[in-house]
XYZ file of C-alpha atoms in Angstrom:
717
model
C 118.239 151.158 107.246
C 122.029 151.326 107.630
C 123.618 147.926 107.796
C 126.092 147.563 110.685
C 129.226 145.459 110.728
C 129.043 142.347 112.909
C 130.509 142.937 116.334
C 132.990 140.080 115.963
C 134.968 141.954 113.256
C 137.977 143.629 114.806
C 139.507 146.798 113.316
C 142.340 144.648 111.932
C 139.869 142.292 110.198
C 138.004 145.256 108.729
C 141.255 146.564 107.333
C 142.010 143.186 105.695
C 138.554 143.182 104.118
C 139.021 146.688 102.790
C 142.331 145.799 101.179
C 140.908 142.580 99.726
C 138.013 144.545 98.215
C 140.484 146.986 96.623
C 142.453 144.066 95.158
C 139.267 142.584 93.656
C 138.266 145.883 92.072
C 141.636 147.002 90.715
C 143.842 143.928 90.647
C 146.396 145.654 92.913
C 146.409 148.465 95.395
C 147.394 151.672 93.597
C 149.234 154.614 95.077
C 146.128 156.532 96.166
C 144.338 153.464 97.497
C 147.435 152.343 99.362
C 147.722 155.783 100.913
C 144.065 155.988 101.986
C 143.674 152.429 103.258
C 146.747 152.712 105.421
C 145.377 155.973 106.780
C 142.706 153.922 108.611
C 145.290 152.604 111.063
C 144.509 153.273 114.697
C 146.710 152.984 117.730
C 144.955 149.686 118.514
C 145.872 148.311 115.083
C 149.425 149.508 115.575
C 149.681 147.569 118.839
C 148.357 144.405 117.175
C 150.910 144.601 114.356
C 153.627 145.340 116.889
C 152.744 142.111 118.688
C 152.890 140.248 115.355
C 156.433 141.488 114.870
C 157.478 140.055 118.221
C 155.851 136.714 117.397
C 157.425 136.544 113.944
C 160.891 137.338 115.242
C 160.743 134.416 117.686
C 159.870 131.748 115.106
C 162.341 128.841 115.111
C 164.337 128.043 111.985
C 163.791 131.404 110.304
C 167.214 131.174 108.663
C 166.685 127.644 107.349
C 165.151 129.019 104.150
C 168.367 130.752 103.135
C 169.295 129.649 99.629
C 172.294 127.376 99.287
C 175.300 129.044 97.694
C 178.792 127.780 96.812
C 180.585 126.858 100.026
C 183.530 129.250 99.733
C 181.435 132.371 99.100
C 179.014 131.226 101.812
C 181.923 130.956 104.240
C 182.936 134.536 103.493
C 179.393 135.745 104.096
C 179.115 133.743 107.335
C 182.345 135.278 108.593
C 180.934 138.757 108.012
C 177.640 137.830 109.699
C 179.562 136.685 112.775
C 181.273 140.073 112.976
C 177.874 141.790 112.856
C 176.514 139.480 115.558
C 179.392 140.445 117.844
C 178.575 144.177 117.706
C 178.197 146.090 120.940
C 174.719 147.198 122.063
C 175.512 150.721 120.857
C 176.022 149.399 117.329
C 172.698 147.558 117.219
C 170.710 150.796 117.547
C 171.656 151.778 113.998
C 170.920 148.431 112.377
C 167.924 149.784 110.447
C 169.036 150.880 106.979
C 168.178 154.147 105.226
C 164.583 154.232 104.033
C 165.710 155.532 100.654
C 165.418 159.310 100.375
C 168.881 159.421 98.780
C 168.408 156.301 96.656
C 164.934 157.515 95.513
C 163.067 154.507 96.938
C 161.009 157.127 98.763
C 159.166 159.019 96.023
C 158.345 162.715 95.956
C 154.714 162.145 97.005
C 155.912 160.740 100.341
C 157.697 163.975 101.265
C 155.831 166.931 102.769
C 156.733 170.168 104.535
C 155.074 172.888 106.590
C 156.067 175.556 104.061
C 158.440 176.064 101.147
C 160.502 179.044 100.022
C 159.905 178.157 96.349
C 159.355 175.091 94.194
C 163.060 174.407 93.642
C 163.460 174.267 97.433
C 160.402 172.075 98.032
C 160.168 168.989 100.208
C 161.046 166.788 97.216
C 164.532 168.359 97.277
C 165.161 167.512 100.931
C 167.108 164.324 100.162
C 170.512 163.473 101.614
C 173.394 164.399 99.264
C 171.141 165.901 96.590
C 173.102 168.357 94.449
C 171.956 171.796 93.318
C 172.045 173.493 89.944
C 174.523 176.278 89.257
C 172.105 179.150 89.762
C 170.247 180.314 92.850
C 166.814 180.367 91.195
C 167.233 176.942 89.619
C 164.259 174.552 89.619
C 166.636 171.927 90.980
C 168.006 173.421 94.168
C 169.999 171.733 96.893
C 167.667 171.228 99.890
C 164.241 171.769 101.366
C 164.035 175.327 102.671
C 161.134 176.507 104.823
C 159.077 179.512 103.701
C 159.460 181.031 107.176
C 162.242 180.806 109.721
C 160.543 179.818 112.975
C 160.415 176.703 115.240
C 157.011 175.675 113.856
C 158.424 174.405 110.544
C 158.731 170.697 109.782
C 159.839 168.194 107.145
C 157.724 165.037 106.945
C 158.212 161.550 105.526
C 155.274 159.194 104.977
C 156.585 155.611 105.115
C 153.217 154.326 103.796
C 153.391 151.464 106.303
C 154.295 150.937 109.920
C 158.035 151.380 110.296
C 160.498 151.084 113.142
C 162.379 154.397 113.048
C 165.850 154.368 114.609
C 167.517 157.615 113.552
C 167.877 160.664 111.335
C 170.778 161.940 109.192
C 170.882 165.598 108.145
C 172.874 167.974 105.974
C 172.562 171.657 105.143
C 171.793 173.157 101.765
C 174.026 172.392 98.801
C 174.695 175.774 97.216
C 177.577 177.749 95.740
C 176.043 180.980 96.948
C 174.211 180.375 100.252
C 175.116 179.008 103.679
C 172.048 177.444 105.248
C 171.786 174.626 107.754
C 169.856 173.536 110.845
C 171.776 173.253 114.121
C 169.144 171.438 116.240
C 165.777 169.766 115.810
C 163.036 167.716 117.437
C 161.509 164.530 116.028
C 157.786 163.762 115.991
C 155.914 160.600 114.951
C 152.330 159.796 114.051
C 150.146 156.949 112.826
C 147.464 159.092 111.203
C 149.259 162.381 110.326
C 146.883 164.262 112.670
C 147.983 163.318 116.171
C 151.710 163.760 116.746
C 153.968 162.644 119.567
C 157.352 164.283 120.174
C 160.274 162.071 121.204
C 161.026 162.696 124.887
C 164.020 162.832 127.181
C 162.203 162.045 130.399
C 159.446 164.645 130.586
C 161.196 167.106 128.269
C 161.192 167.153 124.495
C 164.321 165.530 123.089
C 166.539 168.033 121.206
C 168.988 166.593 118.669
C 172.167 168.508 117.881
C 172.634 168.774 114.148
C 174.983 170.337 111.594
C 177.831 172.795 112.032
C 178.273 173.341 108.297
C 176.298 172.446 105.202
C 177.980 169.402 103.633
C 179.116 166.926 106.309
C 176.233 164.582 107.263
C 175.373 164.303 110.963
C 173.628 161.193 112.284
C 171.467 161.039 115.399
C 170.327 157.624 116.666
C 167.209 157.562 118.828
C 167.701 156.319 122.425
C 164.901 153.828 121.751
C 163.468 152.841 118.352
C 159.911 154.076 117.734
C 157.199 152.553 115.535
C 154.906 154.709 113.419
C 153.947 155.471 109.847
C 154.847 159.177 109.690
C 157.911 160.977 110.974
C 158.665 164.706 111.146
C 161.895 166.604 111.671
C 161.120 169.901 113.423
C 164.022 172.446 113.274
C 164.582 174.399 116.496
C 167.680 176.432 115.636
C 169.688 177.220 112.522
C 172.806 179.027 111.324
C 172.473 182.663 112.358
C 173.355 184.020 108.914
C 171.190 181.528 107.054
C 167.748 179.994 106.845
C 166.002 176.726 107.718
C 167.249 174.358 105.017
C 167.798 170.616 105.289
C 168.700 167.475 103.398
C 167.536 164.365 105.235
C 167.738 160.584 105.385
C 165.609 158.516 107.752
C 166.794 155.205 109.198
C 163.936 152.740 109.449
C 162.891 149.088 109.162
C 159.500 148.210 107.620
C 157.446 146.191 110.067
C 156.760 142.533 109.131
C 153.259 141.822 107.939
C 152.038 138.222 107.549
C 148.913 139.423 105.720
C 151.059 141.156 103.078
C 148.811 144.221 102.798
C 151.723 146.510 103.570
C 153.518 145.237 100.478
C 156.788 146.956 99.757
C 156.287 148.980 96.640
C 158.534 148.343 93.620
C 160.659 145.863 95.549
C 163.258 144.115 93.381
C 164.488 140.672 94.442
C 167.488 138.947 92.903
C 167.789 135.212 92.368
C 171.604 135.307 92.219
C 173.394 133.858 95.256
C 176.264 136.314 95.537
C 178.112 138.122 98.312
C 176.008 141.297 98.586
C 177.958 143.505 100.977
C 180.642 146.170 101.013
C 184.193 144.844 101.106
C 187.246 146.384 102.699
C 190.483 146.220 100.716
C 191.471 143.021 102.516
C 188.023 141.481 101.990
C 188.079 142.436 98.308
C 191.418 140.708 97.850
C 190.137 137.627 99.706
C 186.973 137.469 97.607
C 189.003 137.642 94.398
C 191.126 134.771 95.704
C 188.020 132.709 96.532
C 186.566 133.189 93.033
C 189.949 132.366 91.480
C 190.076 129.112 93.459
C 186.540 128.248 92.341
C 187.376 128.864 88.657
C 191.161 128.403 88.355
C 191.030 127.457 84.660
C 189.400 130.679 83.516
C 190.602 133.316 86.017
C 193.803 135.031 87.065
C 194.659 137.720 89.619
C 197.424 140.204 88.885
C 198.286 143.762 89.878
C 199.084 146.727 87.655
C 200.927 148.843 90.226
C 200.424 150.509 93.592
C 198.395 153.375 95.002
C 199.912 156.413 96.678
C 199.256 154.690 100.002
C 201.090 151.537 98.927
C 198.050 149.329 98.206
C 198.291 147.086 95.161
C 195.880 147.738 92.301
C 194.507 144.251 91.698
C 192.997 143.203 88.368
C 190.961 140.070 87.751
C 191.183 138.343 84.375
C 188.481 136.058 82.960
C 189.436 134.067 79.864
C 189.674 130.476 78.633
C 193.461 131.006 78.490
C 194.212 133.397 81.355
C 197.527 135.186 81.122
C 197.755 134.896 77.320
C 196.728 137.102 74.433
C 195.165 134.888 71.771
C 195.485 136.066 68.173
C 192.109 137.306 66.966
C 190.537 137.467 70.450
C 189.591 141.000 71.582
C 190.459 142.326 75.033
C 187.885 144.133 77.168
C 188.160 146.011 80.455
C 185.923 147.346 83.215
C 187.457 149.668 85.808
C 185.795 151.190 88.866
C 186.576 153.264 91.925
C 188.728 155.997 90.355
C 186.710 158.189 92.712
C 187.086 156.220 95.929
C 183.720 157.240 97.375
C 181.779 156.040 94.315
C 181.501 152.561 95.662
C 178.680 150.980 93.677
C 180.845 150.301 90.610
C 183.450 148.546 92.742
C 180.866 146.199 94.233
C 179.243 145.579 90.841
C 182.556 144.318 89.448
C 183.067 142.048 92.468
C 179.559 140.692 91.896
C 180.236 140.319 88.163
C 183.318 138.153 88.695
C 181.350 135.903 91.086
C 178.417 135.702 88.680
C 180.521 134.834 85.635
C 182.427 132.128 87.511
C 179.253 130.495 88.863
C 177.393 130.728 85.557
C 180.368 129.305 83.662
C 180.488 126.349 86.043
C 176.728 125.813 85.686
C 177.020 125.657 81.879
C 175.403 128.995 80.957
C 176.078 129.081 77.180
C 176.000 132.854 76.939
C 178.665 133.231 79.630
C 180.747 130.364 78.236
C 180.778 131.949 74.787
C 181.776 135.313 76.260
C 184.631 133.750 78.258
C 185.882 131.620 75.367
C 185.805 134.417 72.778
C 186.937 137.410 74.894
C 189.759 138.228 77.270
C 188.073 140.196 80.065
C 189.863 142.331 82.669
C 188.121 143.702 85.792
C 189.870 146.347 87.917
C 187.421 147.012 90.770
C 189.368 149.567 92.827
C 191.511 152.145 91.027
C 191.633 154.348 94.143
C 191.706 151.982 97.160
C 193.089 154.708 99.456
C 190.068 156.928 98.831
C 187.700 154.002 99.272
C 189.125 153.133 102.682
C 188.490 156.723 103.859
C 184.863 156.616 102.720
C 184.303 153.090 104.040
C 185.631 153.995 107.483
C 182.980 156.708 107.882
C 180.174 154.663 106.338
C 177.781 154.740 103.422
C 175.488 157.452 104.785
C 178.075 159.663 106.500
C 180.793 159.987 103.856
C 178.932 162.826 102.161
C 179.395 163.726 98.520
C 183.180 163.962 98.285
C 185.058 162.235 101.139
C 187.406 159.721 99.493
C 186.896 161.054 95.960
C 190.557 161.978 95.495
C 193.692 159.927 96.038
C 196.060 160.514 98.955
C 197.690 163.419 97.104
C 194.359 165.118 96.466
C 194.317 164.190 92.753
C 191.185 163.307 90.797
C 192.495 160.203 89.017
C 189.849 160.113 86.291
C 190.821 163.603 85.089
C 194.563 163.263 85.671
C 195.502 162.062 82.176
C 197.307 164.193 79.569
C 195.013 166.471 77.586
C 195.573 164.930 74.151
C 192.456 166.408 72.553
C 194.021 169.875 72.706
C 197.236 168.486 71.186
C 195.269 166.908 68.334
C 193.136 169.980 67.641
C 196.186 172.257 67.608
C 197.909 169.938 65.106
C 194.776 169.930 62.938
C 194.642 173.728 62.996
C 198.282 173.871 61.828
C 197.575 171.223 59.136
C 200.185 168.871 60.590
C 197.970 165.797 60.140
C 198.840 163.375 58.609
C 202.124 164.911 57.419
C 203.827 165.205 60.825
C 201.353 163.639 63.236
C 198.811 160.834 63.055
C 195.107 161.178 63.845
C 195.499 158.417 66.428
C 198.054 157.253 69.005
C 198.682 160.900 69.830
C 202.012 161.136 71.716
C 202.132 162.117 75.375
C 203.643 165.606 75.888
C 207.155 165.669 77.371
C 206.150 167.927 80.269
C 203.617 165.327 81.440
C 206.278 162.618 81.639
C 208.631 164.658 83.830
C 209.049 163.714 87.487
C 207.747 167.118 88.600
C 204.400 166.710 86.836
C 201.361 166.331 89.104
C 200.584 162.813 87.990
C 199.222 160.282 90.467
C 200.903 156.908 90.873
C 197.547 155.343 90.115
C 197.316 157.284 86.836
C 200.803 156.204 85.740
C 199.906 152.581 86.527
C 196.707 152.838 84.479
C 198.519 154.381 81.521
C 201.188 151.651 81.494
C 198.461 148.997 81.662
C 196.487 150.613 78.838
C 199.593 150.777 76.638
C 200.595 147.178 77.368
C 197.254 145.444 76.740
C 195.593 145.656 73.288
C 192.220 146.698 74.712
C 189.429 147.215 72.191
C 186.560 148.400 74.400
C 186.319 149.525 77.993
C 184.265 151.373 80.547
C 184.889 153.025 83.895
C 182.020 152.737 86.371
C 181.188 155.804 88.430
C 178.298 156.897 90.633
C 176.018 159.748 91.626
C 173.984 159.739 88.387
C 172.199 157.465 85.921
C 173.721 158.148 82.498
C 176.370 156.910 80.060
C 178.863 159.479 78.741
C 181.157 159.177 75.738
C 184.037 161.254 74.255
C 185.016 163.892 73.803
C 184.862 165.079 77.404
C 186.459 168.453 76.641
C 184.773 171.208 74.654
C 186.632 172.293 71.540
C 185.698 175.988 71.834
C 187.897 177.756 74.443
C 186.034 179.037 77.492
C 182.813 177.136 76.709
C 181.639 174.881 79.548
C 179.014 172.901 77.600
C 179.179 172.074 73.918
C 178.596 169.040 71.727
C 182.104 167.852 70.861
C 181.838 164.620 68.891
C 184.699 162.331 67.903
C 185.040 160.998 64.334
C 183.511 157.787 65.772
C 180.458 159.526 67.216
C 177.973 157.080 65.657
C 179.526 153.967 67.151
C 180.047 155.719 70.511
C 176.356 156.585 70.610
C 175.440 152.977 69.885
C 177.798 151.665 72.568
C 176.346 154.094 75.115
C 172.783 153.161 74.178
C 173.553 149.442 74.419
C 174.229 149.910 78.141
C 171.563 152.518 78.915
C 168.725 150.734 77.089
C 169.297 147.460 78.948
C 169.571 149.133 82.366
C 166.365 148.876 84.392
C 166.072 152.626 84.996
C 168.302 154.731 82.737
C 165.857 155.162 79.868
C 162.691 155.174 82.000
C 161.059 158.511 81.151
C 158.893 158.347 84.286
C 161.784 158.025 86.738
C 162.754 160.898 88.992
C 165.963 162.762 88.108
C 168.882 162.054 90.430
C 169.883 165.691 90.913
C 169.428 168.332 88.210
C 169.556 166.665 84.769
C 166.826 164.618 83.097
C 169.042 162.275 81.079
C 166.153 159.932 80.291
C 165.105 162.474 77.638
C 168.371 161.685 75.846
C 167.876 157.906 76.148
C 170.181 157.847 79.178
C 173.272 158.901 77.202
C 175.155 162.155 76.616
C 178.320 163.444 74.996
C 180.673 164.220 77.898
C 181.539 167.757 76.761
C 177.877 168.682 76.332
C 177.302 167.839 80.022
C 180.351 169.591 81.444
C 183.810 170.112 80.009
C 186.716 168.226 81.585
C 190.265 168.147 80.251
C 192.480 165.082 80.563
C 189.797 162.455 81.090
C 190.491 158.734 80.964
C 187.970 158.404 78.112
C 189.676 160.936 75.838
C 193.155 159.580 76.611
C 192.101 156.016 75.858
C 190.566 156.996 72.507
C 193.430 159.226 71.348
C 196.464 157.327 72.674
C 195.366 153.675 72.344
C 192.974 151.605 70.240
C 190.459 151.335 73.067
C 187.059 153.033 72.928
C 186.266 154.050 76.512
C 182.947 155.230 78.001
C 181.830 156.200 81.501
C 178.826 154.511 83.107
C 177.214 156.398 85.984
C 175.467 153.384 87.476
C 173.362 154.821 90.317
C 172.076 158.026 91.918
C 173.600 157.015 95.251
C 177.398 156.949 95.142
C 177.688 154.775 98.244
C 174.413 152.842 98.679
C 173.694 150.925 101.839
C 174.570 147.263 101.408
C 170.923 146.210 101.674
C 170.409 148.045 98.345
C 173.158 146.119 96.525
C 170.896 143.251 95.328
C 168.566 145.726 93.627
C 171.474 147.686 92.128
C 172.889 144.417 90.804
C 169.562 143.651 89.127
C 169.516 147.170 87.675
C 172.949 146.753 86.075
C 173.561 143.029 85.492
C 172.162 142.753 81.965
C 173.788 146.039 80.945
C 177.198 144.846 82.112
C 176.896 141.703 79.991
C 175.439 143.389 76.893
C 178.155 146.040 76.861
C 180.892 143.397 77.023
C 179.331 141.661 74.030
C 179.696 144.844 71.964
C 183.457 144.197 71.729
C 182.498 141.729 68.990
C 180.851 144.396 66.816
C 182.597 145.701 63.674
C 185.527 144.128 61.826
C 188.588 142.176 62.882
C 191.482 140.476 61.157
C 195.226 139.999 60.844
C 197.653 141.979 58.696
C 200.412 139.690 57.353
C 203.352 139.979 54.984
C 203.703 137.732 51.914
C 205.449 135.081 54.027
C 202.436 134.915 56.378
C 204.069 136.705 59.324
C 201.958 139.147 61.338
C 202.904 142.813 60.997
C 202.807 144.792 64.250
C 201.855 148.471 64.327
C 200.192 148.438 60.892
C 197.607 151.197 60.465
C 193.965 150.341 59.726
C 192.000 153.190 58.114
C 188.271 153.323 57.371
C 187.199 155.655 54.595
C 185.085 158.521 55.918
C 186.253 158.159 59.549
C 189.211 160.364 60.454
C 190.517 158.101 63.204
C 192.683 155.006 62.665
C 193.666 152.029 64.792
C 196.805 149.882 64.791
C 197.586 146.190 64.837
C 198.829 144.441 67.991
C 202.151 142.587 68.317
C 200.924 139.563 66.326
C 199.407 141.672 63.550
C 195.803 141.234 64.716
C 193.401 144.173 64.939
C 189.806 145.031 65.852
C 187.835 148.012 64.579
C 184.479 148.828 66.207
C 181.916 149.849 63.569
C 178.155 150.076 63.165
C 176.424 147.936 60.512
C 177.259 148.995 56.958
C 179.741 148.600 54.094
C 183.182 150.150 54.527
C 186.326 150.619 52.450
C 189.189 149.585 54.729
C 192.891 150.156 54.057
C 195.883 148.519 55.759
C 199.343 150.061 55.526
C 202.654 149.741 57.339
C 206.093 151.328 57.083
C 208.036 149.691 54.269
C 205.003 147.905 52.822
C 202.584 148.640 50.017
C 199.077 149.492 51.208
C 196.073 147.305 50.455
C 192.344 148.131 50.456
C 189.162 146.095 50.403
C 185.459 146.423 51.149
C 184.276 144.944 54.424
C 180.610 144.569 55.372
C 179.385 144.710 58.971
C 176.079 142.992 59.750
C 173.517 143.604 62.482
C 174.165 140.406 64.390
C 176.835 140.216 67.096
C 180.089 138.864 65.698
C 182.836 140.889 64.024
C 183.317 140.474 60.273
C 186.648 138.903 59.308
C 188.738 141.264 57.173
C 192.358 140.071 56.732
C 195.134 141.727 54.731
C 198.339 140.549 53.048
C 200.728 143.317 52.119
C 204.163 143.084 50.478
C 207.167 145.293 50.129
C 207.317 147.348 46.881
C 210.577 147.311 44.834
C 211.409 150.876 45.770
C 211.041 150.050 49.439
C 213.358 147.030 49.112
C 215.979 149.146 47.280
C 215.856 151.762 50.027
C 216.261 149.078 52.682
C 219.329 147.629 50.927
C 220.858 151.092 50.483
C 220.358 151.889 54.176
C 222.035 148.606 55.056
C 225.095 149.510 52.972
C 225.268 153.181 53.955
C 223.479 154.363 50.790
C 226.335 153.310 48.370
C 225.564 152.452 44.709
C 224.652 148.799 44.177
C 227.564 148.097 41.710
C 230.058 149.364 44.265
C 228.420 147.218 46.945
C 228.828 144.077 44.777
C 232.456 144.934 43.978
C 233.243 145.460 47.690
C 231.584 142.188 48.548
C 233.627 140.266 45.906
C 236.881 141.863 47.133
C 236.019 140.932 50.700
C 235.444 137.284 49.753
C 238.716 137.106 47.725
C 240.608 138.377 50.765
C 239.052 135.680 52.912
C 240.224 132.963 50.464
C 243.798 134.284 50.457
C 243.907 134.332 54.240
C 242.557 130.823 54.305
C 245.435 129.545 52.077
């Protein structure tokens, strides 16, 4: 006989029992179980959970659990919250954040479609701002495209839990060869994926006007939020010369659930009490001031120049002696925002300066050691003009490129002189080392002329890089998850992708891996690719030129013109994530940011002095087997990044005899001390004396000197 459930068990109670049974059997609800259990929801259950939301939202003291944070940062956050509270009713409709199609929080199994033109144009490619491969038949194409062009096609998102949907953002297909976009659509919702309800305008189906071209995102906010588990976008019209193709983001808020059986999958929560929001230029400057006031003994704010729009380029220094270069202490830099719309790096540096200040004050020994042994410079916004353009439109509507360039339309990161070509040409003509060094390659005259297309921001960066004896640095960018290292330009003419290693390829690879391996996602082989490249196969790192060639990059300039080894960190798939995603992005990158800074203490360091103990500036440090040298700073101190091993190191300077010694680099963090004392050889001293006396024979010089002194005595009498 079939055993029946007691009549007192409601559908909601049955659902709780089912989930509890799954937890007992498997320990946690897996993807398939989660999908099937939630499929049992009925309209009655939906109404019950909807009532729970209303009850939960009216609980008194819901904000009393907010963690206490330092008063000054808390004040800044409160000020921003007040601004949000004063929004007009129109603003409040869009308060739900993106569900995460662009940021990959929504996985491929949650995306479905009525039909597909081919695999590369499947539903999994229908994500806002996703970029296509170069070729039309690529597996990684730039949108979802329907297999047929008719009004019965749809693109579906399964939220896997009840969600309050408030809007949809759409783009057309990203393609160099095709022009495809949807011009209008309907929206349908469902709780079981079988029965669908179309959003209405009175008694008529609501038609949303969509894109007029393929790249600019268009947002439509629903007149009234709707609650469901599934949502479909149903195209009604499309570009007459194209097909039904879309990239989509859904705005939605997960419904609260006191029973916790709609747990948010893979949710990352941070324990750091920081200011997690996007900052305007004025707010960025104010935040830097607040942190400086909290930690005045270890921080300093200064500017390196101005943008094309007249905004100052502010840098933030963290050191136990801010404003001073200490002999033997290496200098490190992080820059961000050279592409103004790649905002995540900018916010990560603002979070990093808060974190380091708070941790230093709390006695964190790791942070204290880093601050006391390193002079750290953070430049969060290289292109503030571009950022302001992107910020004004918003994180979901700025598209892929708005704000990328400066006010003159220049890509700052690739606006530096192409010194790799200068070096390679000199090598081909066998001019090295006879007429040109293998390092500190001079800037071509044409680049320094007033008519050269050089951005003000680029000139400011170059002057800063020449002034400070940086040893290691990184520029943070967005739109991918990978670390790139020099060279960024291919050596073979006309080749777009080619491994082009520097003489320091081994240490560059280690530096790149030190960041990628400590990032939460970069080396995860199971993660979804951001766009078209699976960098996890390469341990999250790649030689810049083997990805795509680019002349005049900041990385190549830094390596060839200064002592600083520079890498690029692409810190997230989403260039401009919604601010509710910043805590998770901080957790993804925090350890990597710290570990990479610590690598500045890897290799050898020392001071080159003369026989009287005075430091010799501009002395050349050569390592046998590595065809790239570095030079000493103004006080004679130097740093040379190297992997573990034994090296023959030579120090030489103009007018001095060279000296060599063996220096051993260990595996532990901490540069090996390798000092040099070099003297002037006799021949060098003779030449110096002869130059002083216009190259006259020494006997004649003595005779002239004696005659001069005799004349002085006679005049004196």
